[in-house]
Every structure is written in C-alpha cells, then in structure tokens.
C-alpha cells in the first residue's frame, strides 16, 4: 500500500489524480490535504509524515500582478521543503512544473526556481525527486481563463461570446487523463529525475483549436 498526498488536491489536475487513486484502494491510500496546511507548519508536517509519496501540484497560474505568481510558487516550495526537512521525510516528491520554464516569464521562472529548491532538498536528504515538465493540459473541469485556452474557448462559445486569439502559437497538449496515467507510472515505477519531460500527445495551433471547437459547437 502506497500512501499518497497531493498538495492542490482540489485543483484541476489534483482532483483528477485524487479521484483516480480512489479507484485502487488495494494499492493506494489517499492522505487528505487542505490548503490551510501551508499556513500551519504543524499541520503540514503531520501531513508530510504520513506520506510515502507527495505530489506537489499546489501553485498559482494566473494573477493580475506577475510578481505575486512568482513569490507564491517559490514560497510554497520553500514551506514544503522546511516540512520535509523537519520531519526527515524520505517521501518520493513529485513536482509539477511546466514547459513555460523555457520562456522568460514569472510563471515559468517560478516553476523552474521551485523545482531547483525541491531538488536540493532531495539531494541533501538523499530523497527521491521527480521534477515533471508538463505540456499544456486540457480536459473536463478545466477552469476557463485559468487552466487552458481550450476551457476558455469552450466557455465563451457556450455563453455566446466571441473568442479572441491574442497569439496564434503552436501548443503541445496532453489530455488530463493521459497525464494522470503518467503520474501513476512515475509513482509505481519510482521514476526519479531532476527534469522529467512528460511527452505531449498532440500538437496544434490556437486557431486550429478554435476552428475545431466552432465546428463541433455549431
């Protein structure tokens, strides 16, 4: 039995992962997480002590002030690191970073720096760490204007709004259930890597996404 805790358990990816783990009660025990734990070191340390695996998904994707995105994501990594050190945890820590690391923006930089912080803990503690580099994720329950452009376009079309394309770039995508399968594989096979690039399963431009959605919506 593997005891698994998920920070950001109620977020888009976290909810899918939490529900999927519940389908295998003979293999996995889900350790409940609440975002309040990041405000209470004692509660966070109690959570960490119970986990064989911690999937760190909690973070901020969007904010009107880019500096808030950066400081929030780095702060969460630092707080979690303190809890790991204080409890002398040997958990397998799996962190969700993003292909945005390749771009010089506050979100990508926050993910890269958080990955480095958590990796240093693993090196110092002789722990296990997997830093996932995840492509754009889409699927059911994705929040519009937050999780994916696909969720945003779907919301706009359903509400008779006119979607706008700011930049018609090419996106590397992965369906959320495919990502969950990848995370389960990392857990079960204990795949350890400072930089684990999750393969995308499709590649398409923003305009092609919108065109396809319009056809299916009409």
PDB file of C-alpha atoms in Angstrom:
ATOM      1  CA  UNK A   1       0.000   0.000   0.000  1.00  0.00           C
ATOM      2  CA  UNK A   2       1.428   3.362  -1.065  1.00  0.00           C
ATOM      3  CA  UNK A   3       0.331   6.372   0.967  1.00  0.00           C
ATOM      4  CA  UNK A   4      -0.043   9.362  -1.354  1.00  0.00           C
ATOM      5  CA  UNK A   5      -0.679  13.013  -0.535  1.00  0.00           C
ATOM      6  CA  UNK A   6      -1.488  15.645  -3.138  1.00  0.00           C
ATOM      7  CA  UNK A   7      -0.948  19.343  -2.496  1.00  0.00           C
ATOM      8  CA  UNK A   8      -3.507  21.177  -4.575  1.00  0.00           C
ATOM      9  CA  UNK A   9      -5.785  18.171  -4.235  1.00  0.00           C
ATOM     10  CA  UNK A  10      -8.876  20.195  -5.195  1.00  0.00           C
ATOM     11  CA  UNK A  11      -7.336  21.811  -8.266  1.00  0.00           C
ATOM     12  CA  UNK A  12      -7.800  20.756 -11.873  1.00  0.00           C
ATOM     13  CA  UNK A  13      -5.095  18.060 -12.036  1.00  0.00           C
ATOM     14  CA  UNK A  14      -5.248  17.290  -8.321  1.00  0.00           C
ATOM     15  CA  UNK A  15      -8.937  16.415  -8.394  1.00  0.00           C
ATOM     16  CA  UNK A  16      -8.469  14.036 -11.314  1.00  0.00           C
ATOM     17  CA  UNK A  17      -5.499  12.367  -9.628  1.00  0.00           C
ATOM     18  CA  UNK A  18      -7.245  12.108  -6.246  1.00  0.00           C
ATOM     19  CA  UNK A  19     -10.342  10.521  -7.802  1.00  0.00           C
ATOM     20  CA  UNK A  20      -8.287   8.087  -9.895  1.00  0.00           C
ATOM     21  CA  UNK A  21      -6.293   6.911  -6.868  1.00  0.00           C
ATOM     22  CA  UNK A  22      -9.611   6.180  -5.169  1.00  0.00           C
ATOM     23  CA  UNK A  23     -10.325   3.555  -7.826  1.00  0.00           C
ATOM     24  CA  UNK A  24      -7.461   1.421  -6.476  1.00  0.00           C
ATOM     25  CA  UNK A  25      -7.992   1.141  -2.702  1.00  0.00           C
ATOM     26  CA  UNK A  26      -5.916  -2.030  -2.609  1.00  0.00           C
ATOM     27  CA  UNK A  27      -2.867  -0.175  -3.999  1.00  0.00           C
ATOM     28  CA  UNK A  28      -3.116   3.386  -2.745  1.00  0.00           C
ATOM     29  CA  UNK A  29      -4.112   5.188   0.423  1.00  0.00           C
ATOM     30  CA  UNK A  30      -5.012   8.836  -0.114  1.00  0.00           C
ATOM     31  CA  UNK A  31      -3.726  11.194   2.582  1.00  0.00           C
ATOM     32  CA  UNK A  32      -6.109  14.187   2.680  1.00  0.00           C
ATOM     33  CA  UNK A  33      -4.657  17.649   2.099  1.00  0.00           C
ATOM     34  CA  UNK A  34      -6.075  21.097   2.796  1.00  0.00           C
ATOM     35  CA  UNK A  35      -4.575  24.374   1.580  1.00  0.00           C
ATOM     36  CA  UNK A  36      -4.693  25.581   5.188  1.00  0.00           C
ATOM     37  CA  UNK A  37      -1.715  23.271   5.782  1.00  0.00           C
ATOM     38  CA  UNK A  38       0.573  25.789   4.072  1.00  0.00           C
ATOM     39  CA  UNK A  39      -0.402  28.313   6.748  1.00  0.00           C
ATOM     40  CA  UNK A  40       0.114  25.897   9.655  1.00  0.00           C
ATOM     41  CA  UNK A  41       3.537  24.272   9.792  1.00  0.00           C
ATOM     42  CA  UNK A  42       2.395  21.729  12.365  1.00  0.00           C
ATOM     43  CA  UNK A  43      -0.438  20.533  10.113  1.00  0.00           C
ATOM     44  CA  UNK A  44       1.830  20.428   7.076  1.00  0.00           C
ATOM     45  CA  UNK A  45       4.436  18.385   8.922  1.00  0.00           C
ATOM     46  CA  UNK A  46       1.783  15.963  10.132  1.00  0.00           C
ATOM     47  CA  UNK A  47       0.653  15.559   6.517  1.00  0.00           C
ATOM     48  CA  UNK A  48       4.222  15.020   5.277  1.00  0.00           C
ATOM     49  CA  UNK A  49       4.940  12.375   7.929  1.00  0.00           C
ATOM     50  CA  UNK A  50       2.019  10.273   6.696  1.00  0.00           C
ATOM     51  CA  UNK A  51       3.076  10.223   3.040  1.00  0.00           C
ATOM     52  CA  UNK A  52       5.206   7.762   1.092  1.00  0.00           C
ATOM     53  CA  UNK A  53       4.660   9.927  -1.988  1.00  0.00           C
ATOM     54  CA  UNK A  54       3.898  13.643  -2.180  1.00  0.00           C
ATOM     55  CA  UNK A  55       2.653  15.057  -5.479  1.00  0.00           C
ATOM     56  CA  UNK A  56       3.164  18.803  -5.247  1.00  0.00           C
ATOM     57  CA  UNK A  57       0.588  20.382  -7.544  1.00  0.00           C
ATOM     58  CA  UNK A  58      -0.375  23.426  -5.457  1.00  0.00           C
ATOM     59  CA  UNK A  59       0.516  26.705  -7.090  1.00  0.00           C
ATOM     60  CA  UNK A  60      -0.693  29.808  -8.876  1.00  0.00           C
ATOM     61  CA  UNK A  61      -1.082  30.007 -12.661  1.00  0.00           C
ATOM     62  CA  UNK A  62      -2.646  33.431 -13.161  1.00  0.00           C
ATOM     63  CA  UNK A  63      -2.723  36.771 -11.331  1.00  0.00           C
ATOM     64  CA  UNK A  64      -3.007  40.385 -12.413  1.00  0.00           C
ATOM     65  CA  UNK A  65       0.338  41.021 -10.700  1.00  0.00           C
ATOM     66  CA  UNK A  66       3.036  38.714 -12.174  1.00  0.00           C
ATOM     67  CA  UNK A  67       5.226  39.174  -9.085  1.00  0.00           C
ATOM     68  CA  UNK A  68       2.531  37.513  -6.963  1.00  0.00           C
ATOM     69  CA  UNK A  69       2.697  34.408  -9.168  1.00  0.00           C
ATOM     70  CA  UNK A  70       6.440  34.159  -8.702  1.00  0.00           C
ATOM     71  CA  UNK A  71       6.532  34.791  -4.947  1.00  0.00           C
ATOM     72  CA  UNK A  72       3.599  32.452  -4.280  1.00  0.00           C
ATOM     73  CA  UNK A  73       5.009  29.440  -6.114  1.00  0.00           C
ATOM     74  CA  UNK A  74       8.520  29.857  -4.700  1.00  0.00           C
ATOM     75  CA  UNK A  75       7.138  30.378  -1.199  1.00  0.00           C
ATOM     76  CA  UNK A  76       5.115  27.155  -1.384  1.00  0.00           C
ATOM     77  CA  UNK A  77       8.245  25.230  -2.393  1.00  0.00           C
ATOM     78  CA  UNK A  78      10.196  26.725   0.500  1.00  0.00           C
ATOM     79  CA  UNK A  79       7.452  25.981   3.042  1.00  0.00           C
ATOM     80  CA  UNK A  80       7.158  22.385   1.852  1.00  0.00           C
ATOM     81  CA  UNK A  81      10.943  21.987   1.990  1.00  0.00           C
ATOM     82  CA  UNK A  82      11.016  23.097   5.627  1.00  0.00           C
ATOM     83  CA  UNK A  83       8.368  20.487   6.483  1.00  0.00           C
ATOM     84  CA  UNK A  84      10.286  17.772   4.637  1.00  0.00           C
ATOM     85  CA  UNK A  85      13.491  18.623   6.474  1.00  0.00           C
ATOM     86  CA  UNK A  86      11.880  18.961   9.899  1.00  0.00           C
ATOM     87  CA  UNK A  87      10.241  15.548   9.591  1.00  0.00           C
ATOM     88  CA  UNK A  88      13.312  13.921   8.000  1.00  0.00           C
ATOM     89  CA  UNK A  89      10.953  12.721   5.296  1.00  0.00           C
ATOM     90  CA  UNK A  90      12.051  10.094   2.787  1.00  0.00           C
ATOM     91  CA  UNK A  91       8.945  10.507   0.654  1.00  0.00           C
ATOM     92  CA  UNK A  92       9.123  10.383  -3.121  1.00  0.00           C
ATOM     93  CA  UNK A  93       8.452  14.013  -4.024  1.00  0.00           C
ATOM     94  CA  UNK A  94       6.874  14.600  -7.427  1.00  0.00           C
ATOM     95  CA  UNK A  95       6.665  18.209  -8.569  1.00  0.00           C
ATOM     96  CA  UNK A  96       4.584  19.586 -11.421  1.00  0.00           C
ATOM     97  CA  UNK A  97       6.478  22.156 -13.427  1.00  0.00           C
ATOM     98  CA  UNK A  98       5.659  23.359 -16.910  1.00  0.00           C
ATOM     99  CA  UNK A  99       7.067  23.820 -20.388  1.00  0.00           C
ATOM    100  CA  UNK A 100       6.701  27.520 -19.530  1.00  0.00           C
ATOM    101  CA  UNK A 101      10.116  27.084 -17.910  1.00  0.00           C
ATOM    102  CA  UNK A 102      11.515  27.623 -21.400  1.00  0.00           C
ATOM    103  CA  UNK A 103      10.048  31.124 -21.526  1.00  0.00           C
ATOM    104  CA  UNK A 104      11.246  34.113 -19.551  1.00  0.00           C
ATOM    105  CA  UNK A 105       8.032  34.884 -17.687  1.00  0.00           C
ATOM    106  CA  UNK A 106       7.181  34.994 -13.949  1.00  0.00           C
ATOM    107  CA  UNK A 107       5.204  31.745 -14.021  1.00  0.00           C
ATOM    108  CA  UNK A 108       7.886  29.773 -15.853  1.00  0.00           C
ATOM    109  CA  UNK A 109      10.640  31.239 -13.688  1.00  0.00           C
ATOM    110  CA  UNK A 110       8.703  30.439 -10.519  1.00  0.00           C
ATOM    111  CA  UNK A 111       8.320  26.824 -11.587  1.00  0.00           C
ATOM    112  CA  UNK A 112      11.976  26.478 -12.504  1.00  0.00           C
ATOM    113  CA  UNK A 113      13.167  28.001  -9.221  1.00  0.00           C
ATOM    114  CA  UNK A 114      10.697  25.915  -7.199  1.00  0.00           C
ATOM    115  CA  UNK A 115      11.955  22.778  -8.952  1.00  0.00           C
ATOM    116  CA  UNK A 116      15.524  23.682  -8.011  1.00  0.00           C
ATOM    117  CA  UNK A 117      14.554  24.317  -4.371  1.00  0.00           C
ATOM    118  CA  UNK A 118      12.799  20.960  -4.049  1.00  0.00           C
ATOM    119  CA  UNK A 119      15.558  19.118  -5.888  1.00  0.00           C
ATOM    120  CA  UNK A 120      18.150  20.499  -3.455  1.00  0.00           C
ATOM    121  CA  UNK A 121      16.120  19.051  -0.592  1.00  0.00           C
ATOM    122  CA  UNK A 122      16.226  15.634  -2.249  1.00  0.00           C
ATOM    123  CA  UNK A 123      19.977  15.878  -2.809  1.00  0.00           C
ATOM    124  CA  UNK A 124      20.667  16.963   0.779  1.00  0.00           C
ATOM    125  CA  UNK A 125      18.278  14.421   2.324  1.00  0.00           C
ATOM    126  CA  UNK A 126      19.131  11.603  -0.086  1.00  0.00           C
ATOM    127  CA  UNK A 127      15.479  11.566  -1.011  1.00  0.00           C
ATOM    128  CA  UNK A 128      13.651  10.810  -4.231  1.00  0.00           C
ATOM    129  CA  UNK A 129      12.582  13.634  -6.519  1.00  0.00           C
ATOM    130  CA  UNK A 130      10.856  13.805  -9.889  1.00  0.00           C
ATOM    131  CA  UNK A 131      10.526  17.222 -11.499  1.00  0.00           C
ATOM    132  CA  UNK A 132       7.846  16.840 -14.140  1.00  0.00           C
ATOM    133  CA  UNK A 133       7.910  19.255 -17.070  1.00  0.00           C
ATOM    134  CA  UNK A 134       4.293  19.166 -18.204  1.00  0.00           C
ATOM    135  CA  UNK A 135       2.878  20.418 -21.533  1.00  0.00           C
ATOM    136  CA  UNK A 136      -0.447  22.258 -21.744  1.00  0.00           C
ATOM    137  CA  UNK A 137      -3.132  20.192 -20.024  1.00  0.00           C
ATOM    138  CA  UNK A 138      -6.799  20.129 -21.012  1.00  0.00           C
ATOM    139  CA  UNK A 139      -9.860  18.114 -20.099  1.00  0.00           C
ATOM    140  CA  UNK A 140     -13.044  18.012 -18.011  1.00  0.00           C
ATOM    141  CA  UNK A 141     -13.394  20.555 -15.177  1.00  0.00           C
ATOM    142  CA  UNK A 142     -10.651  22.805 -16.526  1.00  0.00           C
ATOM    143  CA  UNK A 143     -11.344  26.363 -15.405  1.00  0.00           C
ATOM    144  CA  UNK A 144     -11.807  28.981 -18.149  1.00  0.00           C
ATOM    145  CA  UNK A 145      -9.355  31.887 -18.098  1.00  0.00           C
ATOM    146  CA  UNK A 146      -7.124  29.833 -15.810  1.00  0.00           C
ATOM    147  CA  UNK A 147      -6.314  26.230 -16.720  1.00  0.00           C
ATOM    148  CA  UNK A 148      -6.332  26.136 -20.502  1.00  0.00           C
ATOM    149  CA  UNK A 149      -7.231  28.066 -23.638  1.00  0.00           C
ATOM    150  CA  UNK A 150      -9.493  25.145 -24.597  1.00  0.00           C
ATOM    151  CA  UNK A 151     -11.560  25.602 -21.438  1.00  0.00           C
ATOM    152  CA  UNK A 152     -11.717  29.343 -22.120  1.00  0.00           C
ATOM    153  CA  UNK A 153     -12.879  28.904 -25.722  1.00  0.00           C
ATOM    154  CA  UNK A 154     -15.499  26.328 -24.686  1.00  0.00           C
ATOM    155  CA  UNK A 155     -16.863  28.678 -22.037  1.00  0.00           C
ATOM    156  CA  UNK A 156     -17.006  31.600 -24.458  1.00  0.00           C
ATOM    157  CA  UNK A 157     -18.757  29.635 -27.198  1.00  0.00           C
ATOM    158  CA  UNK A 158     -21.332  28.170 -24.807  1.00  0.00           C
ATOM    159  CA  UNK A 159     -22.106  31.660 -23.473  1.00  0.00           C
ATOM    160  CA  UNK A 160     -22.404  33.171 -26.975  1.00  0.00           C
ATOM    161  CA  UNK A 161     -19.231  35.201 -26.508  1.00  0.00           C
ATOM    162  CA  UNK A 162     -16.698  35.834 -29.264  1.00  0.00           C
ATOM    163  CA  UNK A 163     -13.352  34.118 -28.591  1.00  0.00           C
ATOM    164  CA  UNK A 164     -10.261  36.159 -29.398  1.00  0.00           C
ATOM    165  CA  UNK A 165      -6.841  34.841 -30.328  1.00  0.00           C
ATOM    166  CA  UNK A 166      -4.108  37.022 -28.859  1.00  0.00           C
ATOM    167  CA  UNK A 167      -1.207  34.997 -30.297  1.00  0.00           C
ATOM    168  CA  UNK A 168      -1.713  32.132 -32.727  1.00  0.00           C
ATOM    169  CA  UNK A 169       1.058  29.941 -31.370  1.00  0.00           C
ATOM    170  CA  UNK A 170       1.517  26.188 -31.580  1.00  0.00           C
ATOM    171  CA  UNK A 171       0.589  24.313 -28.419  1.00  0.00           C
ATOM    172  CA  UNK A 172       1.842  20.964 -27.184  1.00  0.00           C
ATOM    173  CA  UNK A 173      -1.067  19.317 -25.410  1.00  0.00           C
ATOM    174  CA  UNK A 174      -1.811  16.404 -23.136  1.00  0.00           C
ATOM    175  CA  UNK A 175      -5.266  15.254 -22.040  1.00  0.00           C
ATOM    176  CA  UNK A 176      -5.627  15.281 -18.282  1.00  0.00           C
ATOM    177  CA  UNK A 177      -6.332  11.543 -18.010  1.00  0.00           C
ATOM    178  CA  UNK A 178      -3.181  10.806 -20.002  1.00  0.00           C
ATOM    179  CA  UNK A 179      -1.227  12.959 -17.560  1.00  0.00           C
ATOM    180  CA  UNK A 180      -2.735  11.062 -14.629  1.00  0.00           C
ATOM    181  CA  UNK A 181      -1.601   7.779 -16.201  1.00  0.00           C
ATOM    182  CA  UNK A 182       1.906   9.244 -16.483  1.00  0.00           C
ATOM    183  CA  UNK A 183       1.916  10.285 -12.814  1.00  0.00           C
ATOM    184  CA  UNK A 184       0.749   6.830 -11.743  1.00  0.00           C
ATOM    185  CA  UNK A 185       3.573   5.316 -13.777  1.00  0.00           C
ATOM    186  CA  UNK A 186       6.086   7.613 -12.053  1.00  0.00           C
ATOM    187  CA  UNK A 187       4.726   6.587  -8.646  1.00  0.00           C
ATOM    188  CA  UNK A 188       4.596   2.854  -9.262  1.00  0.00           C
ATOM    189  CA  UNK A 189       7.922   2.590 -11.088  1.00  0.00           C
ATOM    190  CA  UNK A 190       9.559   5.200  -8.847  1.00  0.00           C
ATOM    191  CA  UNK A 191      10.914   7.142 -11.789  1.00  0.00           C
ATOM    192  CA  UNK A 192      13.377   9.667 -10.378  1.00  0.00           C
ATOM    193  CA  UNK A 193      14.673  12.590 -12.431  1.00  0.00           C
ATOM    194  CA  UNK A 194      15.587  16.214 -11.815  1.00  0.00           C
ATOM    195  CA  UNK A 195      13.898  17.055 -15.122  1.00  0.00           C
ATOM    196  CA  UNK A 196      11.295  14.550 -16.293  1.00  0.00           C
ATOM    197  CA  UNK A 197       9.747  15.737 -19.547  1.00  0.00           C
ATOM    198  CA  UNK A 198       6.189  14.438 -19.836  1.00  0.00           C
ATOM    199  CA  UNK A 199       5.570  13.764 -23.546  1.00  0.00           C
ATOM    200  CA  UNK A 200       2.793  15.701 -25.240  1.00  0.00           C
ATOM    201  CA  UNK A 201       0.207  13.670 -27.127  1.00  0.00           C
ATOM    202  CA  UNK A 202      -0.909  16.271 -29.662  1.00  0.00           C
ATOM    203  CA  UNK A 203       0.398  19.459 -31.230  1.00  0.00           C
ATOM    204  CA  UNK A 204      -1.922  22.086 -32.697  1.00  0.00           C
ATOM    205  CA  UNK A 205      -2.206  25.847 -33.186  1.00  0.00           C
ATOM    206  CA  UNK A 206      -4.583  28.016 -31.192  1.00  0.00           C
ATOM    207  CA  UNK A 207      -6.518  28.891 -34.354  1.00  0.00           C
ATOM    208  CA  UNK A 208      -6.940  25.198 -35.197  1.00  0.00           C
ATOM    209  CA  UNK A 209      -8.324  24.564 -31.703  1.00  0.00           C
ATOM    210  CA  UNK A 210     -10.860  27.371 -32.072  1.00  0.00           C
ATOM    211  CA  UNK A 211     -11.862  26.267 -35.575  1.00  0.00           C
ATOM    212  CA  UNK A 212     -12.468  22.691 -34.399  1.00  0.00           C
ATOM    213  CA  UNK A 213     -14.494  23.821 -31.382  1.00  0.00           C
ATOM    214  CA  UNK A 214     -16.639  26.096 -33.529  1.00  0.00           C
ATOM    215  CA  UNK A 215     -17.443  23.223 -35.896  1.00  0.00           C
ATOM    216  CA  UNK A 216     -18.411  20.913 -33.012  1.00  0.00           C
ATOM    217  CA  UNK A 217     -20.422  23.651 -31.295  1.00  0.00           C
ATOM    218  CA  UNK A 218     -22.450  24.610 -34.372  1.00  0.00           C
TER     219      UNK A 218
END
